[in-house]
Amino acid sequence: MVTSMLRSGYAAIVVSTAMLLSSSGLQALDSGNPGAKVVVTPLASVTTTASGQPIVLPQKNVQVLVSSFEIPPGAKLPVHEHPSARYAYVLAGNLEVTNVETGKSTSYKKGDFIVEMIGEWHQGANVGAEPVQLLVIDQVEEGTSNTVLKQ
């Protein structure tokens, strides 16, 4: 039951965030406290992945998974791909992601939002002096993994 409640809560956060991000510009929401406004600053509005693919979501039994990643300086993630949508927000550090099929690399820093490529082999590496910290959100068919390692 707790897991179900957490899933519902995460799904509500993702939907609420998506709705807030879909509006353009800065917004001030009434906080219910006169003189105090909640300020919402849109961080991203995208329709494609990092490699230009349209974003496609699972068609049934969608599960939202939220994780935090900490990648030490100099560390590289294994070559992998994602069968479903994965989003990442860079909280700290400098991350370089390389599409191993095309050789194209993209650098991300604190405050960047990443819509990871789907079904394309890629690798992330911490190219900075401090740990990379990521907030990662996956949307998968319930009970499946969203990371496939290259053999």
PDB file of C-alpha atoms in Angstrom:
ATOM      1  CA  MET A   1       0.000   0.000   0.000  1.00  0.00           C
ATOM      2  CA  VAL A   2       2.825   2.420   0.830  1.00  0.00           C
ATOM      3  CA  THR A   3       4.475   1.660  -2.520  1.00  0.00           C
ATOM      4  CA  SER A   4       1.192   2.304  -4.303  1.00  0.00           C
ATOM      5  CA  MET A   5       0.764   5.603  -2.451  1.00  0.00           C
ATOM      6  CA  LEU A   6       4.334   6.607  -3.330  1.00  0.00           C
ATOM      7  CA  ARG A   7       3.754   5.749  -6.987  1.00  0.00           C
ATOM      8  CA  SER A   8       0.576   7.834  -6.994  1.00  0.00           C
ATOM      9  CA  GLY A   9       2.401  10.684  -5.283  1.00  0.00           C
ATOM     10  CA  TYR A  10       5.305  10.582  -7.745  1.00  0.00           C
ATOM     11  CA  ALA A  11       2.894  10.408 -10.679  1.00  0.00           C
ATOM     12  CA  ALA A  12       1.038  13.433  -9.318  1.00  0.00           C
ATOM     13  CA  ILE A  13       4.315  15.341  -8.951  1.00  0.00           C
ATOM     14  CA  VAL A  14       5.351  14.502 -12.510  1.00  0.00           C
ATOM     15  CA  VAL A  15       1.943  15.481 -13.922  1.00  0.00           C
ATOM     16  CA  SER A  16       1.809  18.683 -11.854  1.00  0.00           C
ATOM     17  CA  THR A  17       5.338  19.616 -12.878  1.00  0.00           C
ATOM     18  CA  ALA A  18       4.589  18.898 -16.528  1.00  0.00           C
ATOM     19  CA  MET A  19       1.491  21.099 -16.389  1.00  0.00           C
ATOM     20  CA  LEU A  20       3.437  23.906 -14.746  1.00  0.00           C
ATOM     21  CA  LEU A  21       6.279  23.587 -17.241  1.00  0.00           C
ATOM     22  CA  SER A  22       3.885  23.632 -20.176  1.00  0.00           C
ATOM     23  CA  SER A  23       2.991  27.246 -19.505  1.00  0.00           C
ATOM     24  CA  SER A  24       5.438  29.827 -20.723  1.00  0.00           C
ATOM     25  CA  GLY A  25       7.201  32.423 -18.644  1.00  0.00           C
ATOM     26  CA  LEU A  26       7.423  32.971 -14.919  1.00  0.00           C
ATOM     27  CA  GLN A  27       4.306  32.469 -12.824  1.00  0.00           C
ATOM     28  CA  ALA A  28       3.340  33.514  -9.338  1.00  0.00           C
ATOM     29  CA  LEU A  29       0.827  31.270  -7.589  1.00  0.00           C
ATOM     30  CA  ASP A  30      -1.281  32.359  -4.651  1.00  0.00           C
ATOM     31  CA  SER A  31       0.119  30.591  -1.600  1.00  0.00           C
ATOM     32  CA  GLY A  32      -2.865  31.424   0.573  1.00  0.00           C
ATOM     33  CA  ASN A  33      -0.652  33.717   2.634  1.00  0.00           C
ATOM     34  CA  PRO A  34      -1.114  37.418   1.769  1.00  0.00           C
ATOM     35  CA  GLY A  35       2.166  38.901   0.634  1.00  0.00           C
ATOM     36  CA  ALA A  36       3.783  35.516  -0.053  1.00  0.00           C
ATOM     37  CA  LYS A  37       3.669  34.180  -3.600  1.00  0.00           C
ATOM     38  CA  VAL A  38       4.906  30.831  -4.811  1.00  0.00           C
ATOM     39  CA  VAL A  39       7.130  31.508  -7.823  1.00  0.00           C
ATOM     40  CA  VAL A  40       7.271  28.914 -10.587  1.00  0.00           C
ATOM     41  CA  THR A  41      10.078  29.179 -13.130  1.00  0.00           C
ATOM     42  CA  PRO A  42       9.713  26.810 -16.112  1.00  0.00           C
ATOM     43  CA  LEU A  43      12.942  24.841 -16.630  1.00  0.00           C
ATOM     44  CA  ALA A  44      12.168  22.940 -19.824  1.00  0.00           C
ATOM     45  CA  SER A  45       9.548  22.336 -22.464  1.00  0.00           C
ATOM     46  CA  VAL A  46      10.561  19.679 -24.970  1.00  0.00           C
ATOM     47  CA  THR A  47       8.964  17.254 -27.397  1.00  0.00           C
ATOM     48  CA  THR A  48      12.068  15.276 -28.403  1.00  0.00           C
ATOM     49  CA  THR A  49      14.884  13.331 -26.763  1.00  0.00           C
ATOM     50  CA  ALA A  50      18.536  14.435 -26.660  1.00  0.00           C
ATOM     51  CA  SER A  51      19.049  12.778 -30.052  1.00  0.00           C
ATOM     52  CA  GLY A  52      15.928  14.309 -31.645  1.00  0.00           C
ATOM     53  CA  GLN A  53      13.510  11.374 -31.287  1.00  0.00           C
ATOM     54  CA  PRO A  54       9.849  12.059 -30.469  1.00  0.00           C
ATOM     55  CA  ILE A  55       9.070  11.274 -26.826  1.00  0.00           C
ATOM     56  CA  VAL A  56       6.965   8.101 -26.671  1.00  0.00           C
ATOM     57  CA  LEU A  57       5.559   6.792 -23.393  1.00  0.00           C
ATOM     58  CA  PRO A  58       4.597   3.220 -22.425  1.00  0.00           C
ATOM     59  CA  GLN A  59       1.055   2.445 -23.530  1.00  0.00           C
ATOM     60  CA  LYS A  60      -0.099   0.411 -20.521  1.00  0.00           C
ATOM     61  CA  ASN A  61       0.567  -0.011 -16.814  1.00  0.00           C
ATOM     62  CA  VAL A  62       2.886   3.000 -16.608  1.00  0.00           C
ATOM     63  CA  GLN A  63       5.129   3.107 -13.559  1.00  0.00           C
ATOM     64  CA  VAL A  64       7.041   6.254 -12.566  1.00  0.00           C
ATOM     65  CA  LEU A  65      10.413   5.591 -10.951  1.00  0.00           C
ATOM     66  CA  VAL A  66      12.343   8.432  -9.277  1.00  0.00           C
ATOM     67  CA  SER A  67      16.022   8.013  -8.366  1.00  0.00           C
ATOM     68  CA  SER A  68      18.981  10.103  -7.357  1.00  0.00           C
ATOM     69  CA  PHE A  69      22.379   9.433  -8.905  1.00  0.00           C
ATOM     70  CA  GLU A  70      25.758  10.554  -7.610  1.00  0.00           C
ATOM     71  CA  ILE A  71      28.627  10.047 -10.054  1.00  0.00           C
ATOM     72  CA  PRO A  72      32.129  10.689  -8.633  1.00  0.00           C
ATOM     73  CA  PRO A  73      34.675  12.837 -10.517  1.00  0.00           C
ATOM     74  CA  GLY A  74      36.286  10.875 -13.349  1.00  0.00           C
ATOM     75  CA  ALA A  75      33.697   8.067 -13.234  1.00  0.00           C
ATOM     76  CA  LYS A  76      32.025   6.708 -16.361  1.00  0.00           C
ATOM     77  CA  LEU A  77      28.716   4.893 -16.517  1.00  0.00           C
ATOM     78  CA  PRO A  78      28.674   1.674 -18.536  1.00  0.00           C
ATOM     79  CA  VAL A  79      27.443   1.857 -22.138  1.00  0.00           C
ATOM     80  CA  HIS A  80      23.681   1.434 -21.964  1.00  0.00           C
ATOM     81  CA  GLU A  81      20.335   2.262 -23.560  1.00  0.00           C
ATOM     82  CA  HIS A  82      16.818   2.973 -22.338  1.00  0.00           C
ATOM     83  CA  PRO A  83      13.737   1.263 -23.780  1.00  0.00           C
ATOM     84  CA  SER A  84      11.430   3.943 -22.306  1.00  0.00           C
ATOM     85  CA  ALA A  85      11.429   7.634 -21.456  1.00  0.00           C
ATOM     86  CA  ARG A  86      14.032   8.827 -18.937  1.00  0.00           C
ATOM     87  CA  TYR A  87      14.402  12.394 -17.715  1.00  0.00           C
ATOM     88  CA  ALA A  88      17.235  13.806 -15.628  1.00  0.00           C
ATOM     89  CA  TYR A  89      17.768  17.129 -13.887  1.00  0.00           C
ATOM     90  CA  VAL A  90      21.386  18.030 -13.127  1.00  0.00           C
ATOM     91  CA  LEU A  91      21.598  19.182  -9.505  1.00  0.00           C
ATOM     92  CA  ALA A  92      25.413  19.536  -9.474  1.00  0.00           C
ATOM     93  CA  GLY A  93      28.500  18.825 -11.542  1.00  0.00           C
ATOM     94  CA  ASN A  94      29.402  18.462 -15.201  1.00  0.00           C
ATOM     95  CA  LEU A  95      28.135  15.453 -17.147  1.00  0.00           C
ATOM     96  CA  GLU A  96      29.118  14.514 -20.677  1.00  0.00           C
ATOM     97  CA  VAL A  97      26.878  12.049 -22.528  1.00  0.00           C
ATOM     98  CA  THR A  98      28.197  10.397 -25.680  1.00  0.00           C
ATOM     99  CA  ASN A  99      26.055   8.569 -28.217  1.00  0.00           C
ATOM    100  CA  VAL A 100      28.383   5.647 -28.986  1.00  0.00           C
ATOM    101  CA  GLU A 101      26.614   4.982 -32.299  1.00  0.00           C
ATOM    102  CA  THR A 102      27.227   8.479 -33.715  1.00  0.00           C
ATOM    103  CA  GLY A 103      30.130   9.646 -31.547  1.00  0.00           C
ATOM    104  CA  LYS A 104      28.274  12.875 -30.746  1.00  0.00           C
ATOM    105  CA  SER A 105      28.801  14.178 -27.190  1.00  0.00           C
ATOM    106  CA  THR A 106      26.659  16.650 -25.273  1.00  0.00           C
ATOM    107  CA  SER A 107      27.699  18.397 -22.059  1.00  0.00           C
ATOM    108  CA  TYR A 108      25.294  19.139 -19.224  1.00  0.00           C
ATOM    109  CA  LYS A 109      25.819  21.279 -16.130  1.00  0.00           C
ATOM    110  CA  LYS A 110      23.932  22.222 -12.980  1.00  0.00           C
ATOM    111  CA  GLY A 111      20.421  23.362 -13.864  1.00  0.00           C
ATOM    112  CA  ASP A 112      20.198  21.470 -17.181  1.00  0.00           C
ATOM    113  CA  PHE A 113      17.276  19.165 -17.956  1.00  0.00           C
ATOM    114  CA  ILE A 114      17.982  16.036 -19.999  1.00  0.00           C
ATOM    115  CA  VAL A 115      15.504  13.964 -21.995  1.00  0.00           C
ATOM    116  CA  GLU A 116      17.631  10.891 -22.592  1.00  0.00           C
ATOM    117  CA  MET A 117      17.739   9.086 -25.923  1.00  0.00           C
ATOM    118  CA  ILE A 118      15.616   5.963 -26.275  1.00  0.00           C
ATOM    119  CA  GLY A 119      17.017   2.757 -27.760  1.00  0.00           C
ATOM    120  CA  GLU A 120      20.411   4.281 -28.608  1.00  0.00           C
ATOM    121  CA  TRP A 121      23.644   3.166 -26.940  1.00  0.00           C
ATOM    122  CA  HIS A 122      25.218   5.946 -24.922  1.00  0.00           C
ATOM    123  CA  GLN A 123      27.545   6.562 -22.008  1.00  0.00           C
ATOM    124  CA  GLY A 124      27.701   9.271 -19.357  1.00  0.00           C
ATOM    125  CA  ALA A 125      30.892  10.505 -17.721  1.00  0.00           C
ATOM    126  CA  ASN A 126      31.644  12.981 -14.966  1.00  0.00           C
ATOM    127  CA  VAL A 127      34.070  15.400 -16.630  1.00  0.00           C
ATOM    128  CA  GLY A 128      34.289  17.827 -13.713  1.00  0.00           C
ATOM    129  CA  ALA A 129      36.030  18.132 -10.361  1.00  0.00           C
ATOM    130  CA  GLU A 130      32.916  17.626  -8.218  1.00  0.00           C
ATOM    131  CA  PRO A 131      30.377  14.782  -8.072  1.00  0.00           C
ATOM    132  CA  VAL A 132      27.555  14.867 -10.616  1.00  0.00           C
ATOM    133  CA  GLN A 133      24.209  14.729  -8.843  1.00  0.00           C
ATOM    134  CA  LEU A 134      21.132  13.854 -10.877  1.00  0.00           C
ATOM    135  CA  LEU A 135      17.427  13.564 -10.151  1.00  0.00           C
ATOM    136  CA  VAL A 136      16.261  10.859 -12.576  1.00  0.00           C
ATOM    137  CA  ILE A 137      12.662  10.066 -13.513  1.00  0.00           C
ATOM    138  CA  ASP A 138      11.790   6.986 -15.559  1.00  0.00           C
ATOM    139  CA  GLN A 139       8.438   6.144 -17.114  1.00  0.00           C
ATOM    140  CA  VAL A 140       8.306   2.421 -17.777  1.00  0.00           C
ATOM    141  CA  GLU A 141       5.822  -0.375 -18.144  1.00  0.00           C
ATOM    142  CA  GLU A 142       5.249  -1.572 -14.572  1.00  0.00           C
ATOM    143  CA  GLY A 143       7.784  -4.124 -13.381  1.00  0.00           C
ATOM    144  CA  THR A 144      10.354  -3.490 -16.131  1.00  0.00           C
ATOM    145  CA  SER A 145      13.810  -1.941 -16.005  1.00  0.00           C
ATOM    146  CA  ASN A 146      14.703   1.146 -17.988  1.00  0.00           C
ATOM    147  CA  THR A 147      18.406   0.421 -18.354  1.00  0.00           C
ATOM    148  CA  VAL A 148      19.882  -2.207 -20.676  1.00  0.00           C
ATOM    149  CA  LEU A 149      23.664  -2.674 -20.486  1.00  0.00           C
ATOM    150  CA  LYS A 150      25.612  -3.333 -23.674  1.00  0.00           C
ATOM    151  CA  GLN A 151      27.132  -6.822 -23.679  1.00  0.00           C
TER     152      GLN A 151
END
